[in-house]
Each structure stands twice: as C-alpha cells, then as structure tokens.
C-alpha positions in Angstrom: 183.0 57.5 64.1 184.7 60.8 64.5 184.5 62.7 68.0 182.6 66.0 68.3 184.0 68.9 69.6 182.5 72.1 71.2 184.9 74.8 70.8 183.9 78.3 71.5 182.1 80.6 69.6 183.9 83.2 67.8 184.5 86.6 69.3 181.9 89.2 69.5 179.1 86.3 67.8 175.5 87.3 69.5 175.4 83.8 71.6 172.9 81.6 71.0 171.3 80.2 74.2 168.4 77.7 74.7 165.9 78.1 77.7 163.7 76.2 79.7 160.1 76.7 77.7 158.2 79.4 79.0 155.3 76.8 78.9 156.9 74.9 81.3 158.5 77.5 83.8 156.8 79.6 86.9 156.2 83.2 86.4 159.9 83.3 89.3 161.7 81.1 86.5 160.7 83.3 83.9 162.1 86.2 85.6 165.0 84.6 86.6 165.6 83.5 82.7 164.8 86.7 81.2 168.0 88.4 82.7 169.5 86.5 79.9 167.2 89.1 77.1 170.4 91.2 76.8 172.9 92.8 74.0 174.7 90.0 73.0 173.2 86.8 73.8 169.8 85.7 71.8 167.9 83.3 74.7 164.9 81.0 73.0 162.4 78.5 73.9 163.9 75.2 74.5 162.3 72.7 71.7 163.6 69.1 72.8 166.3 68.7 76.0 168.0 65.7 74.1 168.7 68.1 70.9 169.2 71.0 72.5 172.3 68.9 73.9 173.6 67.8 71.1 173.5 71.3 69.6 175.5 72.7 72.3 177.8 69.9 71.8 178.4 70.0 67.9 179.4 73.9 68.7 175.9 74.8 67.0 174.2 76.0 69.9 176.2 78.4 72.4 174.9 77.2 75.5 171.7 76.3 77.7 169.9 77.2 81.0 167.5 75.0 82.2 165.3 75.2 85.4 164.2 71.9 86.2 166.5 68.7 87.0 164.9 65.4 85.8 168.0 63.5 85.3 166.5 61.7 82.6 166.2 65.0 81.0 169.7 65.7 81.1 172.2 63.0 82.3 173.2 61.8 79.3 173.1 65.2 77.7 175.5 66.7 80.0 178.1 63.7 79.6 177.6 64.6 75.2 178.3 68.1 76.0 181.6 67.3 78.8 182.9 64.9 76.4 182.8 67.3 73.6 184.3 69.7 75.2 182.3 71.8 77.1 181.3 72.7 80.6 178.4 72.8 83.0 177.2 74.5 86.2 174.1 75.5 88.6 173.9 79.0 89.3 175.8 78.4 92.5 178.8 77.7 90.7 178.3 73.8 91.7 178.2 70.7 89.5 174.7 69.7 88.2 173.6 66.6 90.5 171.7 63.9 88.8 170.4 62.9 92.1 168.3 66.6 92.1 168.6 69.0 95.1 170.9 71.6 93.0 170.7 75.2 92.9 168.8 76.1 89.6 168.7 76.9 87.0 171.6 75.6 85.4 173.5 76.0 82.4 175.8 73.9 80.4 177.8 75.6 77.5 180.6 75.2 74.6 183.3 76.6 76.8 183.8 78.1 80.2 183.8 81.7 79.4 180.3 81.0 77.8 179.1 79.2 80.8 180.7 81.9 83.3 178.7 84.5 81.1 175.5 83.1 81.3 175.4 81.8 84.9 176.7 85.3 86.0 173.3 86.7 84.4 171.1 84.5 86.2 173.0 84.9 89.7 172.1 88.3 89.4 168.5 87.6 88.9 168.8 85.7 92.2 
C-alpha cells in the first residue's frame, strides 16, 4: 500500500543495466548494445521484461535498454517505472511509442542522468 520510488543510484556506484538477451537480438543489436561494456556500468542479459521493470522501479536495477517494442512487453512496465520516479527514452531522445515505429533501442532508468548516460552510449553506436 506504500508507493515505490526510484531515486538515483549513489555516486560513483558501477550502474547496473539490463539488456535485451543476446538470444533474442541481431548480430547489429548486439553491437549496438555492447557500447554499453564500459568502466562504470555492468550491462547483462535481460531475464524477464515485466521484472526487469519492476527492478528499475524499486531503485534495484539502474536502468534498461531494450531493442525491440512489443508494447505488451513494456507498456505497463514503463508507466511502474514513470510513476516511481524514473524516466524513459529511444535513442533519438523521443518518448517510447506503444504504437511501435520508434527509434531503438530504448532505455528507461531511475533518474535522468542515468538515462542520459546510457542513451548517450548507444547513440554513439549508431
């Protein structure tokens, strides 16, 4: 009965980040994700969208990128994670459209500066 809450992860923390499952991704989505292999960020295979979410939206999971758009996948996912707080984008700096045709992949993330980080990475994988 209590509302959950994002925040942002504390300074200088190696950021968590959940990606689309290599299983699941073309050999140009896997380059495009791997940009985010870096010093400070610690990207891993997404298990379930739905909990993956969740995480990111109880502040126990930094942020996401994901390279596909099913809505069903993540509508409801992205409303947990802006109504805790946090923040979403496609790499084109555009809000996510559950009606598809965005620019992907697309991240979603406790707080902007999180977000900004992580779809900065993949724009330069572009």
């Amino acid at each position: 009965g209590e509302p959950i809450r994002c925040g942002s992860p504390e300074p200088g923390k190696t950021l968590e980040v959940a990606t689309s499952h290599h299983d699941f991704t073309n050999d140009d989505q896997k380059r495009v994700l791997a940009v985010l292999d870096v010093d400070g960020i610690a990207p891993r295979p997404c298990g379930s969208a739905g909990l993956e979410y969740l995480h990111v939206a109880q502040g126990t999971l930094d942020g996401l990128a994901f390279s596909w758009e099913n809505a069903w996948d993540h509508a409801a996912g992205l409303l947990l994670v802006a109504e805790a707080g946090g923040t979403s984008a496609t790499v084109a700096g555009e809000p996510f459209r559950i009606t598809g045709d965005n620019a992907l992949p697309f991240a979603a993330a406790r707080d902007a500066e999180t977000a900004r980080l992580i779809l900065g990475l993949l724009a330069s994988a572009g």
